[in-house]
Short mmCIF file of C-alpha atoms and ligand atoms in Angstrom, two decimals:
data_model
loop_
_atom_site.label_atom_id
_atom_site.label_comp_id
_atom_site.label_asym_id
_atom_site.label_seq_id
_atom_site.Cartn_x
_atom_site.Cartn_y
_atom_site.Cartn_z
CA MET D 844 120.80 140.28 94.34
CA THR D 845 119.53 140.42 90.77
CA ILE D 846 120.18 137.60 88.35
CA ILE D 847 122.39 139.89 86.27
CA ASN D 848 124.50 140.70 89.32
CA LYS D 849 124.80 137.04 90.18
CA LEU D 850 125.82 136.22 86.64
CA THR D 851 128.41 139.00 86.66
CA LEU D 852 129.84 137.64 89.91
CA ILE D 853 130.09 134.13 88.53
CA LEU D 854 131.59 135.35 85.28
CA CYS D 855 134.19 137.52 87.01
CA GLY D 856 135.05 134.67 89.32
CA CYS D 857 135.69 132.42 86.36
CA ILE D 858 137.81 135.02 84.62
CA ILE D 859 139.91 135.49 87.73
CA LEU D 860 140.20 131.78 88.47
CA LEU D 861 140.75 130.57 84.93
CA PRO D 862 144.34 131.73 84.30
CA HIS D 863 145.35 130.35 87.69
CA ALA D 864 143.90 126.97 86.87
CA ILE D 865 145.75 126.87 83.55
CA PHE D 866 148.98 128.07 85.12
CA ALA D 867 148.77 125.51 87.93
CA GLN D 868 148.37 122.75 85.38
CA GLN D 869 151.31 123.92 83.30
CA SER D 870 153.83 124.25 86.07
CA GLU D 871 154.60 122.07 89.03
CA TYR D 872 156.74 124.82 90.52
CA SER D 873 155.80 127.77 92.66
CA THR D 874 157.35 131.10 91.86
CA LEU D 875 159.86 133.31 93.66
CA PRO D 876 159.61 137.07 93.98
CA PRO D 877 161.83 138.96 91.53
CA PRO D 878 165.22 139.94 92.94
CA ARG D 879 166.32 143.51 93.77
CA LYS D 880 165.71 145.94 90.92
CA LEU D 881 168.72 147.80 89.58
CA THR D 882 168.88 151.57 89.68
CA THR D 883 169.20 153.30 86.30
CA GLU D 884 172.87 153.91 86.99
CA GLN D 885 173.55 150.25 87.97
CA ALA D 886 171.73 149.05 84.85
CA LYS D 887 173.82 151.35 82.68
CA VAL D 888 177.08 150.05 84.15
CA ALA D 889 175.86 146.44 83.85
CA GLU D 890 174.97 146.90 80.19
CA LYS D 891 178.34 148.49 79.50
CA ASN D 892 180.11 145.63 81.26
CA TYR D 893 178.07 143.13 79.28
CA GLN D 894 178.97 144.66 75.92
CA LYS D 895 182.61 145.04 76.89
CA TYR D 896 183.23 141.63 78.44
CA CYS D 897 180.57 139.21 77.27
CA ALA D 898 179.22 140.14 73.83
CA LEU D 899 182.26 138.67 72.08
CA CYS D 900 181.07 135.13 72.79
CA HIS D 901 177.48 135.42 74.06
CA GLY D 902 176.44 137.98 71.40
CA ALA D 903 175.38 141.63 71.46
CA ASP D 904 171.74 140.56 71.99
CA ARG D 905 172.58 137.79 74.52
CA GLN D 906 171.54 135.26 71.88
CA GLY D 907 174.53 132.97 72.49
CA HIS D 908 176.61 130.83 70.12
CA VAL D 909 178.55 133.70 68.56
CA ASN D 910 181.90 132.22 69.58
CA ASP D 911 182.89 129.09 71.33
CA HIS D 912 179.33 127.73 71.60
CA ALA D 913 178.79 130.15 74.48
CA PRO D 914 175.22 129.52 75.69
CA SER D 915 172.29 131.86 75.20
CA LEU D 916 171.94 134.38 78.03
CA ARG D 917 168.25 135.05 77.44
CA SER D 918 166.50 131.67 77.39
CA LYS D 919 163.40 131.21 79.52
CA SER D 920 164.47 128.01 81.25
CA LEU D 921 167.87 129.43 82.26
CA PHE D 922 166.47 132.59 83.82
CA GLU D 923 163.53 130.97 85.57
CA SER D 924 165.81 128.40 87.18
CA GLY D 925 169.24 130.02 87.37
CA VAL D 926 169.03 133.35 89.23
CA PRO D 927 171.14 134.12 91.04
CA HIS D 928 173.68 131.36 91.57
CA ALA D 929 173.74 129.29 88.38
CA ILE D 930 174.35 132.57 86.56
CA LEU D 931 176.30 134.59 89.13
CA ARG D 932 178.86 131.84 89.82
CA PRO D 933 180.00 131.25 86.25
CA ILE D 934 180.29 135.02 85.77
CA SER D 935 182.37 135.34 88.94
CA TYR D 936 184.51 132.22 88.88
CA GLY D 937 184.17 130.92 85.35
CA ARG D 938 184.13 127.26 84.44
CA VAL D 939 187.57 125.79 84.80
CA ASP D 940 189.00 124.38 81.54
CA THR D 941 186.32 125.95 79.35
CA ALA D 942 186.44 129.26 77.47
CA MET D 943 184.31 130.76 80.25
CA GLY D 944 186.78 132.58 82.51
CA GLY D 945 186.04 134.20 85.86
CA TYR D 946 185.35 137.95 85.84
CA LEU D 947 185.56 138.64 89.58
CA ASP D 948 188.54 140.67 90.76
CA GLU D 949 189.43 138.07 93.43
CA VAL D 950 190.33 135.54 90.75
CA GLY D 951 192.05 138.07 88.52
CA GLY D 952 189.04 139.36 86.58
CA PRO D 953 188.06 142.98 85.95
CA MET D 954 184.76 143.22 87.90
CA THR D 955 183.89 143.86 91.54
CA LEU D 956 181.52 141.55 93.42
CA ASP D 957 178.77 144.19 93.26
CA GLU D 958 179.22 144.45 89.51
CA THR D 959 178.88 140.68 89.03
CA TRP D 960 175.63 140.71 91.05
CA ASP D 961 174.33 143.69 89.08
CA LEU D 962 175.18 142.01 85.78
CA THR D 963 173.29 138.89 86.91
CA TYR D 964 170.18 140.95 87.72
CA TRP D 965 170.53 143.00 84.53
CA LEU D 966 170.52 139.78 82.48
CA PHE D 967 167.47 138.65 84.46
CA GLU D 968 165.60 141.91 83.84
CA LYS D 969 166.44 141.85 80.14
CA ALA D 970 165.28 138.23 79.78
CA GLY D 971 162.00 139.12 81.50
CA TYR D 972 160.90 135.77 82.97
CA GLN D 973 159.57 134.87 86.38
CA ARG D 974 161.80 132.92 88.76
CA LEU D 975 160.67 129.46 89.82
CA LYS D 976 161.23 127.94 93.21
CA LEU D 977 163.26 124.79 92.59
CA SER D 978 164.05 122.26 95.27
CA THR D 979 167.67 121.96 96.35
CA ASN D 980 167.27 118.28 97.25
CA PRO D 981 169.36 115.73 95.40
CA ILE D 982 167.61 113.78 92.65
CA GLN D 983 167.76 110.00 92.98
CA GLY D 984 168.32 107.86 89.93
CA ASP D 985 170.08 104.85 88.47
CA ILE D 986 173.56 106.13 87.53
CA LYS D 987 174.39 103.19 85.23
CA ARG D 988 171.16 103.47 83.30
CA GLY D 989 171.63 107.25 83.21
CA GLU D 990 175.04 106.84 81.60
CA GLN D 991 173.60 104.59 78.85
CA VAL D 992 170.87 107.08 78.01
CA TYR D 993 173.35 109.95 78.20
CA GLN D 994 175.71 108.30 75.72
CA LYS D 995 172.86 107.66 73.33
CA GLU D 996 171.00 110.98 73.53
CA CYS D 997 173.44 113.62 74.70
CA ALA D 998 177.07 112.71 73.97
CA THR D 999 177.12 113.95 70.36
CA CYS D 1000 176.79 117.53 71.57
CA HIS D 1001 177.96 117.36 75.19
CA GLY D 1002 180.83 114.89 74.72
CA ILE D 1003 181.39 111.26 75.73
CA LYS D 1004 182.93 112.41 78.98
CA GLY D 1005 180.70 115.46 79.33
CA GLU D 1006 183.59 117.63 78.17
CA GLY D 1007 181.43 119.66 75.78
CA VAL D 1008 181.72 119.45 71.98
CA THR D 1009 179.22 121.96 70.62
CA ALA D 1010 177.48 122.47 73.96
CA PRO D 1011 178.33 123.16 77.63
CA ALA D 1012 180.65 120.75 79.43
CA LEU D 1013 178.12 118.95 81.65
CA GLY D 1014 180.81 116.94 83.43
CA ASN D 1015 182.66 120.14 84.29
CA GLN D 1016 183.44 120.16 87.97
CA SER D 1017 183.01 123.87 88.48
CA ALA D 1018 179.62 123.75 86.74
CA LEU D 1019 178.60 120.78 88.90
CA ALA D 1020 179.80 122.60 91.98
CA HIS D 1021 177.50 125.54 91.18
CA ASN D 1022 174.43 123.90 89.67
CA THR D 1023 171.81 122.05 91.70
CA ASP D 1024 170.28 118.77 90.51
CA GLU D 1025 166.96 120.53 89.89
CA PHE D 1026 168.66 123.18 87.76
CA ILE D 1027 170.15 120.44 85.58
CA ARG D 1028 166.91 118.47 85.41
CA HIS D 1029 164.96 121.60 84.52
CA ALA D 1030 167.28 122.21 81.55
CA ILE D 1031 166.88 118.62 80.35
CA ARG D 1032 163.09 118.73 80.70
CA TYR D 1033 162.44 122.10 79.10
CA GLY D 1034 165.53 122.59 76.92
CA ARG D 1035 166.95 126.04 76.30
CA GLN D 1036 164.60 128.06 74.10
CA ASP D 1037 165.92 129.16 70.69
CA THR D 1038 169.08 127.07 70.99
CA PRO D 1039 170.05 123.56 69.80
CA MET D 1040 169.14 122.24 73.29
CA LYS D 1041 165.68 120.74 72.80
CA SER D 1042 163.20 119.75 75.47
CA PHE D 1043 163.42 116.07 76.48
CA LYS D 1044 160.24 116.12 78.56
CA ASP D 1045 158.23 114.24 75.93
CA LYS D 1046 161.09 112.20 74.55
CA LEU D 1047 162.46 110.53 77.69
CA SER D 1048 160.61 109.08 80.68
CA SER D 1049 160.85 111.07 83.90
CA ASP D 1050 162.76 108.10 85.38
CA ASN D 1051 165.36 108.35 82.64
CA ILE D 1052 165.66 112.11 83.10
CA ASN D 1053 166.31 111.46 86.79
CA ASN D 1054 168.82 108.73 85.87
CA ILE D 1055 170.79 111.10 83.63
CA THR D 1056 170.73 113.82 86.30
CA ALA D 1057 172.08 111.35 88.86
CA PHE D 1058 174.72 110.20 86.38
CA LEU D 1059 175.89 113.78 85.76
CA ARG D 1060 175.96 114.49 89.48
CA SER D 1061 178.15 111.40 90.03
CA LYS D 1062 180.81 113.17 87.92
CA ALA D 1063 181.12 115.89 90.55
CA SER D 1064 183.32 113.64 92.68
CA GLY D 1065 187.03 114.05 92.33
CA TRP D 1066 186.73 117.81 92.66
CA LYS D 1067 190.03 118.90 94.11
CA MET D 1068 190.17 121.91 96.35
CA GLY D 1069 192.75 124.37 95.14
CA LYS D 1070 193.63 127.87 96.21
CA THR D 1071 194.64 130.34 93.52
CA VAL D 1072 197.55 132.57 94.37
CA LEU D 1073 197.48 135.49 91.98
CA LYS D 1074 200.73 135.94 90.10
CA ALA D 1075 202.03 139.42 89.42
CA PHE D 1076 201.66 140.58 85.81
CA PRO D 1077 204.87 141.04 83.79
CA THR D 1078 206.18 144.61 83.68
CA PRO D 1079 206.80 146.34 80.29
CA ASP D 1080 210.54 145.56 80.37
CA LYS D 1081 209.59 141.84 80.23
CA TYR D 1082 207.18 142.18 77.29
CA VAL D 1083 209.68 141.21 74.59
CA ILE D 1084 210.85 137.63 75.05
CA ASN D 1085 214.32 136.55 73.86
CA LYS D 1086 215.42 140.16 73.32
CA GLN D 1087 218.75 138.99 71.83
CA GLY D 1088 217.16 136.39 69.54
CA ASP D 1089 216.50 136.51 65.79
CA ASP D 1090 213.20 137.37 64.18
CA PRO D 1091 211.03 134.22 63.82
CA HIS D 1092 210.07 135.00 60.15
CA PHE D 1093 206.72 133.25 60.42
CA LYS D 1094 204.86 132.22 57.30
CA LEU D 1095 201.31 133.34 58.01
CA SER D 1096 198.24 131.80 56.42
CA ASP D 1097 195.62 134.33 55.31
CA ASP D 1098 198.11 137.00 56.33
CA MET D 1099 197.00 136.33 59.92
CA PHE D 1100 197.58 132.87 61.35
CA VAL D 1101 200.63 131.09 62.73
CA SER D 1102 200.45 127.38 63.59
CA SER D 1103 201.22 125.94 67.02
CA ASP D 1104 204.03 123.88 65.45
CA ASP D 1105 205.73 127.02 64.10
CA LEU D 1106 205.24 128.99 67.30
CA ASN D 1107 206.59 126.17 69.44
CA ALA D 1108 209.63 125.77 67.18
CA ALA D 1109 210.30 129.52 67.34
CA LEU D 1110 210.04 129.57 71.13
CA ASN D 1111 212.39 126.57 71.40
CA SER D 1112 215.00 128.28 69.25
CA LYS D 1113 214.68 131.46 71.31
CA LYS D 1114 213.29 133.77 68.67
CA LYS D 1115 212.45 137.33 69.59
CA MET D 1116 208.73 138.14 69.94
CA VAL D 1117 205.85 139.40 72.04
CA LEU D 1118 203.13 136.95 73.09
CA LEU D 1119 199.70 138.31 73.99
CA ASP D 1120 197.18 136.29 75.99
CA THR D 1121 193.93 137.97 74.97
CA ARG D 1122 191.60 136.14 77.36
CA VAL D 1123 190.24 137.47 80.64
CA PRO D 1124 193.32 137.55 82.95
CA SER D 1125 191.82 135.11 85.48
CA VAL D 1126 192.49 132.29 83.00
CA TRP D 1127 196.02 133.60 82.32
CA GLN D 1128 196.46 133.04 86.06
CA THR D 1129 195.58 129.33 85.78
CA ALA D 1130 197.39 128.44 82.55
CA HIS D 1131 199.23 130.42 79.90
CA ILE D 1132 202.05 130.03 77.40
CA ALA D 1133 205.28 130.99 79.14
CA GLY D 1134 206.34 134.56 78.42
CA SER D 1135 202.86 135.76 77.44
CA ILE D 1136 201.41 139.02 78.72
CA PRO D 1137 197.80 139.22 79.88
CA PHE D 1138 196.28 141.50 77.24
CA PRO D 1139 192.50 141.00 77.42
CA TYR D 1140 190.40 141.53 74.30
CA TYR D 1141 188.48 144.33 76.06
CA ALA D 1142 191.61 146.26 77.07
CA ASP D 1143 191.91 149.92 76.15
CA LEU D 1144 194.86 149.94 73.73
CA ASN D 1145 195.80 153.48 74.69
CA GLU D 1146 196.60 152.17 78.17
CA THR D 1147 198.09 148.79 77.27
CA VAL D 1148 200.39 149.14 74.26
CA GLU D 1149 203.06 150.97 76.21
CA GLY D 1150 206.16 148.77 76.16
CA ILE D 1151 205.21 146.89 72.99
CA PRO D 1152 207.57 147.88 70.17
CA LYS D 1153 206.23 148.15 66.63
CA ASP D 1154 209.10 146.28 64.96
CA VAL D 1155 208.88 143.03 66.94
CA GLN D 1156 206.73 140.06 65.88
CA ILE D 1157 203.56 139.92 68.00
CA VAL D 1158 201.55 136.70 68.38
CA ALA D 1159 198.17 136.79 70.09
CA TYR D 1160 196.19 133.80 71.27
CA CYS D 1161 192.95 133.02 73.08
CA SER D 1162 190.80 129.94 73.66
CA CYS D 1163 187.95 130.95 71.38
CA PRO D 1164 190.02 129.49 69.51
CA ARG D 1165 190.72 132.73 67.61
CA ALA D 1166 187.94 135.30 68.07
CA ALA D 1167 189.39 137.33 70.95
CA ALA D 1168 192.92 137.20 69.51
CA GLU D 1169 191.77 138.28 66.05
CA HIS D 1170 189.69 141.07 67.56
CA THR D 1171 192.80 142.33 69.40
CA ILE D 1172 195.14 141.98 66.44
CA ASN D 1173 192.74 143.89 64.19
CA LYS D 1174 192.70 146.72 66.75
CA LEU D 1175 196.52 146.68 66.89
CA ARG D 1176 196.80 146.69 63.10
CA ARG D 1177 194.59 149.76 62.92
CA LYS D 1178 197.08 151.37 65.31
CA GLY D 1179 199.97 150.62 62.99
CA TYR D 1180 201.25 147.35 64.49
CA THR D 1181 201.79 145.40 61.28
CA ARG D 1182 204.02 142.56 62.51
CA THR D 1183 201.12 140.73 64.06
CA ALA D 1184 199.70 137.20 64.01
CA VAL D 1185 197.11 134.98 65.67
CA LEU D 1186 197.79 131.47 66.94
CA TRP D 1187 195.60 129.23 64.73
CA GLU D 1188 194.76 126.46 67.19
CA GLY D 1189 194.24 128.68 70.25
CA ILE D 1190 195.59 127.73 73.66
CA PHE D 1191 193.40 124.64 74.08
CA GLY D 1192 194.56 123.35 70.70
CA TRP D 1193 198.12 124.11 71.77
CA ILE D 1194 197.63 122.15 75.00
CA GLN D 1195 195.92 119.32 73.12
CA MET D 1196 199.00 119.02 70.88
CA GLY D 1197 201.14 118.53 73.97
CA TYR D 1198 202.87 121.92 73.97
CA PRO D 1199 203.76 123.42 77.34
CA VAL D 1200 201.86 125.95 79.43
CA MET D 1201 202.57 127.45 82.81
CA ARG D 1202 199.92 126.21 85.15
CA GLY D 1203 199.90 129.37 87.28
CA ASP D 1204 200.34 129.12 91.00
CA ILE D 1205 197.70 126.80 92.36
CA GLU D 1206 198.34 125.81 95.94
CA ASP D 1207 196.96 122.45 96.87
CA ILE D 1208 195.16 122.88 100.17
CA ALA D 1209 194.80 119.10 100.49
CA ASN D 1210 198.59 118.83 100.80
CA LYS D 1211 198.85 121.45 103.55
C1 HEC B 2191 171.90 118.86 69.43
C2 HEC B 2191 172.87 119.03 70.46
C3 HEC B 2191 172.43 118.70 71.88
C4 HEC B 2191 171.93 117.51 72.37
C5 HEC B 2191 171.68 116.22 71.62
C6 HEC B 2191 171.73 117.71 73.78
N1 HEC B 2191 172.08 118.98 74.13
FE1 HEC B 2191 172.04 119.79 76.00
N2 HEC B 2191 172.62 121.57 75.28
C7 HEC B 2191 172.99 121.81 73.97
C8 HEC B 2191 173.34 123.21 73.84
C9 HEC B 2191 173.82 123.88 72.58
C10 HEC B 2191 173.17 123.79 75.12
C11 HEC B 2191 173.38 125.25 75.49
C12 HEC B 2191 172.11 125.97 75.11
C13 HEC B 2191 172.12 127.44 75.42
O1 HEC B 2191 171.70 127.80 76.54
O2 HEC B 2191 172.50 128.21 74.54
C14 HEC B 2191 172.73 122.73 76.00
C15 HEC B 2191 172.46 122.90 77.35
C16 HEC B 2191 172.22 121.87 78.22
C17 HEC B 2191 172.11 122.02 79.66
C18 HEC B 2191 172.24 123.29 80.44
C19 HEC B 2191 173.67 123.46 80.88
C20 HEC B 2191 173.91 124.71 81.70
O3 HEC B 2191 174.99 124.80 82.29
O4 HEC B 2191 173.06 125.60 81.73
C21 HEC B 2191 171.91 120.76 80.17
C22 HEC B 2191 171.77 120.37 81.63
C23 HEC B 2191 171.86 119.85 79.05
N3 HEC B 2191 172.04 120.56 77.88
C24 HEC B 2191 171.67 118.48 79.15
C25 HEC B 2191 171.49 117.63 78.07
C26 HEC B 2191 171.18 116.25 78.20
C27 HEC B 2191 171.09 115.49 79.51
C28 HEC B 2191 171.02 115.77 76.94
C29 HEC B 2191 170.62 114.37 76.54
C30 HEC B 2191 169.39 113.88 77.10
C31 HEC B 2191 171.28 116.85 76.02
N4 HEC B 2191 171.55 117.97 76.75
C32 HEC B 2191 171.26 116.75 74.64
C33 HEC B 2191 172.99 120.91 72.94
C34 HEC B 2191 172.52 119.61 73.00
C1 HEC B 2192 185.62 133.66 75.39
C2 HEC B 2192 184.20 133.44 75.29
C3 HEC B 2192 183.34 133.87 76.48
C4 HEC B 2192 183.27 135.11 77.07
C5 HEC B 2192 184.03 136.37 76.71
C6 HEC B 2192 182.29 134.99 78.12
N1 HEC B 2192 181.76 133.73 78.14
FE1 HEC B 2192 180.29 133.05 79.36
N2 HEC B 2192 180.50 131.18 78.61
C7 HEC B 2192 181.33 130.83 77.57
C8 HEC B 2192 181.25 129.40 77.34
C9 HEC B 2192 181.98 128.62 76.28
C10 HEC B 2192 180.32 128.90 78.31
C11 HEC B 2192 179.92 127.45 78.51
C12 HEC B 2192 181.04 126.76 79.22
C13 HEC B 2192 180.73 125.32 79.51
O1 HEC B 2192 180.10 125.05 80.54
O2 HEC B 2192 181.14 124.45 78.72
C14 HEC B 2192 179.87 130.05 79.07
C15 HEC B 2192 178.95 129.96 80.11
C16 HEC B 2192 178.39 131.06 80.74
C17 HEC B 2192 177.30 131.00 81.68
C18 HEC B 2192 176.56 129.76 82.11
C19 HEC B 2192 175.31 129.68 81.27
C20 HEC B 2192 174.56 128.40 81.38
O3 HEC B 2192 173.72 128.15 80.50
O4 HEC B 2192 174.76 127.65 82.32
C21 HEC B 2192 177.02 132.28 82.06
C22 HEC B 2192 175.94 132.74 83.02
C23 HEC B 2192 177.96 133.13 81.36
N3 HEC B 2192 178.77 132.36 80.56
C24 HEC B 2192 177.98 134.50 81.47
C25 HEC B 2192 178.98 135.31 80.91
C26 HEC B 2192 179.10 136.72 81.16
C27 HEC B 2192 178.09 137.53 81.97
C28 HEC B 2192 180.23 137.15 80.51
C29 HEC B 2192 180.84 138.52 80.55
C30 HEC B 2192 181.17 139.01 81.87
C31 HEC B 2192 180.78 136.00 79.81
N4 HEC B 2192 180.00 134.91 80.08
C32 HEC B 2192 181.89 136.03 78.97
C33 HEC B 2192 182.15 131.68 76.85
C34 HEC B 2192 182.40 133.01 77.16
#
């Protein structure tokens, strides 16, 4: 072998080995093969579903934080650690008590199981990152110490009780039921790129990151098993509530908004109106204002306005607190429905103020 050949061999070897060496140093994780690739047709349907159902909050470009501090659906750390389940499960079942409803038909949503899987993989393909192999083992840590660090470093955005203020509800039991310890720790270590969630890898010790993870996990207890029994939707003859009542004569602010106080007073004195719940119907199933019709923001008005008279006061609400309701009311106004309003505080504000909702029909399996 000539010297030149030998040199070429050594050089090539280095070039081949070099990126591996760098990569191995950067990441302590091994990678997973990419999941099933979508056919062109599946990808088209997934994209359509995304724009129809998700863009309202997560943004047309999956950038997040358009409404309701809905997280980014294109960050590196989410897609390398979350496919399929940490992404599929919230799409299918939602996160109870947050604005994220379930989109699977079994819980009252508009999508089939295949469609929720395809949407998960479509998001993955669009994000374009490699999946990492994360351990599913629990992470050990000092829960008490974790709580102290959590309150100091995380509570401003995630809430004192992990209820979510400007960021996801980390103490949410459906999130904790879906997300593994490693998924949570990965997010804390690496942050979520291009969002307010910064990386804590260089700010907190790895012990403290483990402590916080263990603390968050400890909040998963108390999860109560419940079985949802889907309620039948009201039929058009039930759309107008208090048919014999007087008009509520609401005073709207900005020609659009009615307050929870005024709406509650009008309902108590049996005023005539139509109430639209503009969220995904799965959340109407769990809690809604009595008398409201499920009327999701993505509904095709040509199919859904039948039975809604033009001369009756319509009030729409959502949990955004207003985005989905305003979107719907603007569509209705363009169709000539002028007696329309949006509930200012949204349904969570309404609940917070102590006004009543129907809790849907949750059967408690524990009591059976
Ligand atoms: C400045 C506000 C802010 C602070 C402080 C903050 N976070 Fe976040 N965090 C966010 C936001 C916003 C997101 C959602 C980002 C996205 O994906 O769009 C997030 C996402 C997360 C997620 C991912 C949740 C999921 O379901 O995917 C975890 C876990 C998390 N944060 C943990 C923490 C912990 C632990 C701390 C404290 C050490 C902390 N965060 C501090 C704003 C914050
Ligand atoms: C009404 C607003 C809204 C709509 C519409 C909505 N989401 Fe969400 N989504 C949220 C919020 C808010 C969260 C965070 C909830 C929490 O944990 O506090 C979230 C969380 C998620 C998560 C978890 C992300 C993470 O970082 O852990 C995924 C995945 C998700 N949504 C996907 C979707 C998809 C796909 C659709 C459409 C089928 C959709 N969402 C529709 C508001 C919405």
